[in-house]
CSV table of C-alpha atoms in Angstrom, one decimal:
chain,number,residue,atom,x,y,z
A,506,MET,CA,4.2,8.6,34.6
A,507,SER,CA,0.5,9.0,35.1
A,508,ALA,CA,-2.0,9.7,32.3
A,509,ALA,CA,-4.0,11.8,34.7
A,510,SER,CA,-3.9,15.5,34.7
A,511,PRO,CA,-6.0,18.2,37.3
A,512,GLU,CA,-8.9,17.9,34.6
A,513,GLY,CA,-8.5,14.2,34.6
A,514,ILE,CA,-7.3,11.3,31.9
A,515,THR,CA,-7.1,13.0,28.2
A,516,TYR,CA,-6.6,11.3,24.9
A,517,ALA,CA,-3.1,13.4,24.8
A,518,ALA,CA,-2.1,12.3,28.0
A,519,SER,CA,-2.7,8.5,27.0
A,520,GLY,CA,0.1,9.3,24.2
A,521,VAL,CA,-2.5,9.9,21.2
A,522,ASP,CA,-2.0,13.5,19.5
A,523,THR,CA,-4.9,14.0,17.4
A,524,GLU,CA,-3.4,17.5,16.4
A,525,ALA,CA,-0.6,16.0,15.1
A,526,GLY,CA,-2.4,13.8,12.7
A,527,ASP,CA,-4.3,17.0,11.5
A,528,LYS,CA,-0.9,18.6,10.7
A,529,ALA,CA,0.2,15.3,9.2
A,530,VAL,CA,-2.7,15.4,6.9
A,531,GLU,CA,-2.4,19.3,5.7
A,532,LEU,CA,1.5,18.3,5.2
A,533,MET,CA,0.5,15.5,3.0
A,534,LYS,CA,-2.6,16.8,0.9
A,535,SER,CA,-0.8,18.5,-1.6
A,536,ALA,CA,1.1,15.1,-2.8
A,537,VAL,CA,-2.2,13.1,-2.7
A,538,ALA,CA,-3.9,15.5,-4.7
A,539,ARG,CA,-1.2,15.2,-7.4
A,540,THR,CA,-2.5,11.6,-7.7
A,541,HIS,CA,-6.4,12.7,-8.4
A,542,GLY,CA,-8.0,12.9,-11.8
A,543,PRO,CA,-11.5,14.0,-12.8
A,544,GLU,CA,-12.5,10.4,-11.6
A,545,VAL,CA,-12.0,11.6,-8.2
A,546,LEU,CA,-14.5,13.4,-6.2
A,547,GLY,CA,-14.1,14.9,-2.7
A,548,GLY,CA,-10.9,15.4,-2.1
A,549,VAL,CA,-8.8,14.8,0.7
A,550,GLY,CA,-10.3,14.2,4.2
A,551,ALA,CA,-13.8,12.4,3.5
A,552,PHE,CA,-14.9,9.4,5.1
A,553,ALA,CA,-14.6,7.3,2.1
A,554,GLY,CA,-12.8,8.0,-1.3
A,555,LEU,CA,-15.1,8.6,-4.3
A,556,PHE,CA,-14.3,7.4,-7.8
A,557,ASP,CA,-16.4,7.8,-10.9
A,558,ALA,CA,-16.8,4.4,-12.3
A,559,SER,CA,-18.8,5.8,-15.3
A,560,ALA,CA,-15.8,4.5,-17.9
A,561,LEU,CA,-16.4,0.8,-16.7
A,562,LYS,CA,-19.7,1.5,-18.8
A,563,SER,CA,-17.6,1.1,-22.0
A,564,TYR,CA,-16.4,-2.6,-20.7
A,565,GLU,CA,-18.7,-5.7,-21.7
A,566,ARG,CA,-17.3,-7.6,-19.0
A,567,PRO,CA,-15.4,-5.8,-16.3
A,568,LEU,CA,-14.0,-7.6,-13.9
A,569,LEU,CA,-12.1,-6.1,-10.6
A,570,ALA,CA,-8.7,-7.0,-9.5
A,571,SER,CA,-8.1,-6.2,-5.7
A,572,SER,CA,-4.3,-6.5,-4.0
A,573,THR,CA,-3.0,-6.0,-0.4
A,574,ASP,CA,0.3,-5.9,0.9
A,575,GLY,CA,3.2,-4.2,2.9
A,576,VAL,CA,6.8,-3.9,2.5
A,577,GLY,CA,8.0,-6.4,5.0
A,578,THR,CA,11.3,-5.5,7.2
A,579,LYS,CA,12.8,-3.4,4.7
A,580,ILE,CA,11.0,-0.9,6.8
A,581,VAL,CA,13.7,-1.4,9.4
A,582,ILE,CA,15.9,-0.1,7.2
A,583,ALA,CA,13.9,3.3,6.7
A,584,ARG,CA,13.4,3.8,10.0
A,585,ALA,CA,17.5,3.2,10.8
A,586,LEU,CA,18.4,5.8,8.3
A,587,ASP,CA,15.7,8.2,9.1
A,588,VAL,CA,14.9,7.9,5.4
A,589,HIS,CA,11.1,7.8,5.1
A,590,ASP,CA,10.4,9.5,1.7
A,591,THR,CA,11.0,6.0,-0.4
A,592,ILE,CA,9.4,3.8,1.3
A,593,GLY,CA,6.0,4.6,0.3
A,594,GLN,CA,7.2,4.0,-3.8
A,595,ASP,CA,8.0,0.5,-2.5
A,596,LEU,CA,4.4,0.2,-1.2
A,597,VAL,CA,2.7,0.8,-4.2
A,598,ALA,CA,4.6,-1.3,-6.2
A,599,MET,CA,4.3,-4.7,-4.0
A,600,VAL,CA,0.4,-3.9,-4.3
A,601,VAL,CA,-0.1,-2.2,-8.1
A,602,ASP,CA,2.3,-4.5,-9.6
A,603,ASP,CA,0.1,-8.0,-8.4
A,604,ILE,CA,-2.9,-6.4,-10.3
A,605,VAL,CA,-1.5,-5.5,-13.6
A,606,VAL,CA,-0.2,-9.2,-13.5
A,607,CYS,CA,-3.7,-10.5,-15.1
A,608,GLY,CA,-4.0,-7.4,-17.3
A,609,ALA,CA,-5.9,-4.9,-15.3
A,610,LYS,CA,-5.4,-1.2,-14.9
A,611,PRO,CA,-5.2,-0.1,-11.3
A,612,LEU,CA,-7.6,2.6,-10.5
A,613,VAL,CA,-7.4,3.5,-6.9
A,614,MET,CA,-5.6,3.0,-4.1
A,615,THR,CA,-5.6,3.4,0.0
A,616,ASP,CA,-3.1,3.3,2.4
A,617,TYR,CA,-2.7,2.4,6.3
A,618,ILE,CA,0.0,3.6,8.8
A,619,ALA,CA,0.3,2.3,12.2
A,620,CYS,CA,2.9,4.5,14.5
A,621,GLY,CA,3.8,4.3,18.0
A,622,ARG,CA,3.7,8.3,17.9
A,623,VAL,CA,2.5,10.7,15.2
A,624,VAL,CA,5.5,12.8,14.0
A,625,PRO,CA,3.9,14.8,11.4
A,626,GLU,CA,6.8,15.5,9.1
A,627,ARG,CA,7.6,11.9,9.0
A,628,ILE,CA,4.1,10.7,8.3
A,629,ALA,CA,4.0,13.2,5.6
A,630,ASP,CA,7.1,11.7,4.0
A,631,ILE,CA,5.7,8.5,4.0
A,632,VAL,CA,2.6,9.5,2.3
A,633,ARG,CA,4.3,11.8,-0.2
A,634,GLY,CA,6.7,8.7,-1.2
A,635,ILE,CA,3.1,6.6,-1.2
A,636,ALA,CA,1.6,9.5,-4.0
A,637,VAL,CA,5.0,10.0,-5.7
A,638,GLY,CA,4.4,6.2,-6.4
A,639,CYS,CA,1.0,6.6,-7.2
A,640,GLU,CA,1.8,9.1,-9.9
A,641,MET,CA,4.3,6.4,-11.5
A,642,ALA,CA,2.1,3.9,-11.3
A,643,GLY,CA,-1.2,5.8,-13.1
A,644,VAL,CA,-3.2,4.9,-9.8
A,645,ALA,CA,-5.4,7.9,-7.8
A,646,LEU,CA,-4.6,7.6,-3.9
A,647,VAL,CA,-8.0,8.5,-2.8
A,648,GLY,CA,-7.6,7.7,0.9
A,649,GLY,CA,-5.7,6.5,3.8
A,650,GLU,CA,-5.5,6.3,7.6
A,651,THR,CA,-2.7,6.7,10.5
A,652,ALA,CA,-3.2,5.2,13.6
A,653,GLU,CA,-1.2,6.1,16.9
A,654,HIS,CA,-0.7,2.9,18.8
A,655,PRO,CA,1.1,4.0,22.2
A,656,GLY,CA,1.9,1.3,24.4
A,657,VAL,CA,1.4,-1.1,21.6
A,658,MET,CA,4.2,0.1,19.1
A,659,GLU,CA,7.6,1.9,20.6
A,660,PRO,CA,7.3,5.7,19.7
A,661,ASP,CA,9.8,5.8,16.7
A,662,ASP,CA,8.1,2.6,15.1
A,663,TYR,CA,5.9,2.4,12.2
A,664,ASP,CA,4.2,0.2,9.4
A,665,VAL,CA,2.6,0.5,6.3
A,666,ALA,CA,0.3,-1.3,4.3
A,667,GLY,CA,-1.5,-0.6,1.1
A,668,ALA,CA,-4.6,-2.1,-1.1
A,669,ALA,CA,-5.8,-1.1,-4.6
A,670,ILE,CA,-8.3,-1.9,-7.2
A,671,GLY,CA,-8.0,-2.0,-10.8
A,672,VAL,CA,-10.3,-3.3,-13.8
A,673,VAL,CA,-9.8,-5.7,-16.6
A,674,GLU,CA,-11.9,-6.7,-19.7
A,675,ALA,CA,-12.7,-10.4,-18.8
A,676,SER,CA,-12.0,-11.1,-22.4
A,677,GLU,CA,-8.4,-9.5,-21.9
A,678,LEU,CA,-7.6,-11.6,-18.7
A,679,LEU,CA,-3.8,-12.8,-19.1
A,680,GLY,CA,-3.1,-15.9,-17.2
A,681,PRO,CA,-2.5,-19.8,-17.3
A,682,ASP,CA,-5.3,-20.4,-19.8
A,683,ARG,CA,-3.4,-18.2,-22.4
A,684,VAL,CA,-0.2,-20.0,-22.1
A,685,ARG,CA,0.9,-22.7,-24.9
A,686,SER,CA,4.0,-24.6,-25.5
A,687,GLY,CA,7.0,-22.9,-27.4
A,688,ASP,CA,5.8,-19.4,-25.7
A,689,VAL,CA,9.0,-17.0,-24.8
A,690,VAL,CA,9.9,-16.1,-21.2
A,691,VAL,CA,11.0,-12.4,-20.9
A,692,ALA,CA,12.8,-11.2,-18.0
A,693,MET,CA,12.2,-7.4,-16.9
A,694,ALA,CA,15.1,-6.1,-14.7
A,695,SER,CA,14.8,-5.0,-10.9
A,696,SER,CA,15.9,-2.1,-9.3
A,697,GLY,CA,17.6,-4.2,-6.6
A,698,LEU,CA,16.4,-6.3,-3.9
A,699,HIS,CA,12.9,-4.7,-4.2
A,700,SER,CA,11.0,-5.6,-1.0
A,701,ASN,CA,11.5,-9.1,-0.3
A,702,GLY,CA,13.8,-11.3,1.8
A,703,TYR,CA,15.1,-8.3,3.8
A,704,SER,CA,15.3,-10.9,7.3
A,705,LEU,CA,17.8,-12.9,5.4
A,706,VAL,CA,19.5,-9.6,4.1
A,707,ARG,CA,19.4,-8.3,7.7
A,708,SER,CA,20.8,-11.3,8.9
A,709,VAL,CA,23.7,-11.2,6.3
A,710,VAL,CA,24.5,-7.7,7.1
A,711,ALA,CA,24.7,-8.2,10.9
A,712,HIS,CA,26.8,-11.3,10.2
A,713,ALA,CA,29.4,-9.3,8.4
A,714,GLY,CA,29.7,-6.7,10.7
A,715,TRP,CA,28.5,-4.2,8.5
A,716,SER,CA,26.7,-1.0,9.4
A,717,LEU,CA,24.6,1.0,7.2
A,718,SER,CA,26.9,3.5,6.7
A,719,THR,CA,29.7,1.0,5.4
A,720,SER,CA,30.8,1.6,1.8
A,721,LEU,CA,31.0,-1.7,-0.4
A,722,PRO,CA,33.2,-1.0,-3.4
A,723,GLU,CA,31.2,-3.9,-5.0
A,724,LEU,CA,28.2,-1.7,-4.6
A,725,GLY,CA,29.9,1.5,-5.1
A,726,ARG,CA,28.0,3.1,-2.3
A,727,THR,CA,26.7,2.3,1.2
A,728,VAL,CA,24.7,-0.8,2.5
A,729,GLY,CA,22.2,1.4,3.6
A,730,GLU,CA,21.9,3.4,0.2
A,731,GLU,CA,21.5,0.0,-1.4
A,732,LEU,CA,19.1,-1.7,0.9
A,733,LEU,CA,17.0,1.4,0.5
A,734,GLU,CA,16.9,1.6,-3.4
A,735,PRO,CA,13.0,1.9,-4.0
A,736,THR,CA,11.3,-0.8,-5.6
A,737,ARG,CA,10.7,-0.6,-9.3
A,738,ILE,CA,7.1,-0.2,-10.6
A,739,TYR,CA,6.1,-1.8,-13.6
A,740,ALA,CA,2.8,-1.0,-13.7
A,741,LYS,CA,2.2,1.5,-16.6
A,742,LEU,CA,4.6,-0.5,-18.6
A,743,CYS,CA,2.7,-3.9,-18.3
A,744,VAL,CA,-0.7,-2.0,-18.9
A,745,SER,CA,0.7,-0.4,-22.3
A,746,LEU,CA,2.2,-3.9,-22.9
A,747,ALA,CA,-1.2,-5.8,-22.3
A,748,ALA,CA,-2.7,-3.3,-25.1
A,749,SER,CA,-0.2,-3.5,-27.5
A,750,THR,CA,0.9,-7.1,-27.5
A,751,PRO,CA,-1.6,-9.4,-28.7
A,752,GLY,CA,0.5,-12.5,-28.1
A,753,LEU,CA,1.1,-11.5,-24.5
A,754,ARG,CA,-0.1,-14.6,-22.2
A,755,ALA,CA,1.0,-14.0,-18.8
A,756,PHE,CA,3.1,-11.7,-16.4
A,757,SER,CA,4.5,-12.7,-13.2
A,758,HIS,CA,5.5,-10.3,-10.1
A,759,VAL,CA,8.7,-11.7,-8.5
A,760,THR,CA,8.0,-11.2,-5.2
A,761,GLY,CA,8.3,-13.1,-1.7
A,762,GLY,CA,9.4,-17.0,-3.3
A,763,GLY,CA,11.6,-16.1,-5.6
A,764,LEU,CA,11.6,-16.2,-9.5
A,765,ALA,CA,10.9,-20.1,-10.1
A,766,ALA,CA,8.1,-20.3,-7.7
A,767,ASN,CA,6.2,-17.0,-8.8
A,768,LEU,CA,6.5,-18.0,-12.7
A,769,ALA,CA,5.3,-21.1,-11.6
A,770,ARG,CA,1.9,-19.5,-10.5
A,771,VAL,CA,1.4,-18.5,-13.7
A,772,LEU,CA,1.9,-21.4,-15.9
A,773,PRO,CA,-0.9,-24.3,-16.6
A,774,ARG,CA,-0.4,-27.6,-15.5
A,775,GLY,CA,1.3,-30.0,-18.1
A,776,LEU,CA,3.7,-27.4,-19.3
A,777,ALA,CA,6.9,-25.8,-17.6
A,778,ALA,CA,9.2,-22.9,-18.3
A,779,THR,CA,12.9,-23.3,-18.4
A,780,VAL,CA,15.0,-20.8,-16.8
A,781,ASP,CA,18.8,-20.4,-18.0
A,782,ARG,CA,20.9,-18.8,-14.9
A,783,GLY,CA,23.2,-17.6,-17.4
A,784,ALA,CA,21.2,-15.7,-19.5
A,785,TRP,CA,21.9,-12.3,-17.2
A,786,ASP,CA,24.6,-10.6,-15.6
A,787,LEU,CA,23.7,-11.2,-11.9
A,788,PRO,CA,23.5,-7.8,-10.2
A,789,ALA,CA,26.3,-7.3,-7.9
A,790,VAL,CA,24.1,-7.1,-4.1
A,791,PHE,CA,23.1,-10.6,-4.8
A,792,SER,CA,26.2,-11.8,-5.1
A,793,VAL,CA,27.6,-9.8,-2.4
A,794,VAL,CA,24.8,-11.1,0.2
A,795,GLN,CA,25.7,-14.9,-1.2
A,796,ALA,CA,29.1,-14.7,-0.5
A,797,ALA,CA,29.0,-12.5,2.9
A,798,GLY,CA,26.5,-14.8,4.5
A,799,SER,CA,27.8,-17.9,2.7
A,800,VAL,CA,23.8,-18.3,1.8
A,801,PRO,CA,23.0,-21.3,-0.4
A,802,TRP,CA,22.3,-20.4,-3.9
A,803,ASN,CA,19.0,-22.2,-4.0
A,804,ASP,CA,18.1,-20.4,-1.0
A,805,LEU,CA,18.9,-17.4,-2.3
A,806,GLU,CA,17.0,-17.6,-5.5
A,807,SER,CA,14.2,-19.0,-3.6
A,808,THR,CA,14.2,-15.7,-1.4
A,809,LEU,CA,15.1,-13.0,-3.9
A,810,ASN,CA,14.4,-11.8,-7.1
A,811,MET,CA,17.9,-11.8,-8.5
A,812,GLY,CA,17.8,-9.2,-10.8
A,813,ILE,CA,14.0,-9.7,-12.2
A,814,GLY,CA,11.3,-8.1,-11.0
A,815,MET,CA,8.8,-9.2,-13.6
A,816,VAL,CA,8.3,-11.6,-16.0
A,817,ALA,CA,6.2,-11.8,-19.4
A,818,VAL,CA,5.3,-14.9,-21.3
A,819,VAL,CA,4.6,-13.8,-25.0
A,820,SER,CA,4.4,-15.8,-28.2
A,821,PRO,CA,7.7,-16.1,-30.0
A,822,SER,CA,6.5,-13.2,-33.0
A,823,ASP,CA,5.8,-10.9,-30.0
A,824,ALA,CA,9.0,-11.3,-28.0
A,825,ASP,CA,11.6,-8.9,-30.1
A,826,SER,CA,8.7,-6.2,-29.9
A,827,LEU,CA,7.9,-6.5,-25.9
A,828,ILE,CA,11.7,-6.5,-25.1
A,829,ALA,CA,12.1,-3.3,-27.5
A,830,ALA,CA,9.2,-1.8,-25.6
A,831,SER,CA,10.2,-2.9,-22.4
A,832,GLY,CA,13.7,-0.9,-22.9
A,833,ALA,CA,12.2,2.0,-24.7
A,834,ALA,CA,10.5,2.6,-21.1
A,835,GLY,CA,13.9,2.3,-19.4
A,836,VAL,CA,13.4,-1.2,-18.0
A,837,PRO,CA,16.2,-3.7,-19.6
A,838,ALA,CA,14.2,-7.1,-20.9
A,839,TRP,CA,15.7,-9.9,-22.2
A,840,VAL,CA,14.9,-13.8,-23.1
A,841,LEU,CA,15.0,-15.9,-20.1
A,842,GLY,CA,13.8,-19.1,-21.5
A,843,SER,CA,11.0,-20.7,-23.2
A,844,VAL,CA,8.2,-22.9,-22.5
A,845,VAL,CA,7.9,-26.4,-23.2
A,846,THR,CA,5.7,-29.7,-22.3
A,847,ASP,CA,6.3,-30.3,-18.8
A,848,PRO,CA,8.8,-33.4,-18.1
A,849,ALA,CA,7.3,-34.4,-14.8
A,850,LEU,CA,10.8,-34.2,-13.1
A,851,PRO,CA,10.9,-34.8,-9.6
A,852,VAL,CA,10.6,-31.5,-7.6
A,853,GLY,CA,14.0,-30.6,-6.2
A,854,PRO,CA,16.1,-27.6,-5.8
A,855,ASP,CA,16.1,-27.1,-9.5
A,856,VAL,CA,12.2,-27.9,-10.1
A,857,VAL,CA,9.3,-25.9,-8.4
A,858,ARG,CA,5.9,-27.1,-9.4
A,859,GLY,CA,3.2,-24.8,-8.3
A,860,ALA,CA,3.5,-22.6,-5.6
A,861,LYS,CA,1.7,-20.5,-3.0
A,862,GLY,CA,-1.5,-22.9,-3.5
A,863,VAL,CA,-1.7,-22.9,-7.3
A,864,ASP,CA,-1.6,-26.5,-8.6
A,865,GLY,CA,0.3,-25.1,-11.9
A,866,GLY,CA,3.1,-25.8,-13.9
A,867,SER,CA,6.7,-26.1,-13.1
A,868,VAL,CA,9.9,-24.2,-13.7
A,869,LEU,CA,12.9,-25.8,-14.7
A,870,MET,CA,16.1,-23.6,-13.7
A,871,SER,CA,19.3,-24.8,-15.2
A,872,GLY,CA,22.8,-23.4,-15.4
A,873,THR,CA,24.9,-20.9,-13.1
A,874,TYR,CA,24.8,-17.4,-12.5
A,875,ARG,CA,27.0,-15.0,-14.6
A,876,ALA,CA,28.7,-12.8,-11.9
């Protein structure tokens, strides 16, 4: 069909509906505004989000922490189910929980949505989900962009990305430099698959012949409901723990690469963390995916979070109080292992040394999972 009209080629006829974009903004404005405290200036619609950083004057040496991410192919599930108000929570979790790992408090976040066609109600649902996630994380959603890409994306396709900035006092920075032999490794439960490994999971679903409406007794709900379970947001809890736990050494956000690879990123050279696979009951979704696809266990655990979304490394004297505080916040936590002198074992399926460009310590996986 030609994009021409009697008056000539218009932007709308080319596939970009600016009025639909304006309507989407109107539908999402109230949800975004709920994330704003007195530090946010200008409201919704300005070219740039403004945040009053006067509070940073109280820092002796404030370090800004930044992160950006998306939600991967989990977005395919949201589109297939036509459920768009939870994927935003996934986005917030993937971004802000990377920031809190170093002890930083998230301050502001922005989002970006690319789509083939602006459907105002759908875009508003996505942003409302982002705003809800921001409220849960205690971060202000200060800006965003919705870009319509006709001819590049199919009409109902979309993708989301986000970025955030936080701050931490330099003297309170968490990380490998604080970790000591004898420290305790504490696991903090995930809410499910979170937002990683969905290419593997979707391949297993297709191989098993399931639809998203297939109900699995092991899960107690449909495949689609399980796969769309929002990612748990740890930000407020981690910020609180960082402020109240003197012996807290480091956090590790368990995302792409799995438990061992992400834990290895926050360990110094010369030290290793032991992980006992029998220390927790493996949530059903992981064993279901493994069995349905005959996925090798080592491949599964290097792809999925295996029921652990965040890890804390803490001094032995503070481990019990951290576990109790996490549980009181609604996040089950337990001792996963300990930090020991690195025995320099050869890297293999059960030994990970360094990861994602980090020349750090090792993680030693042992035992078998409890179903």
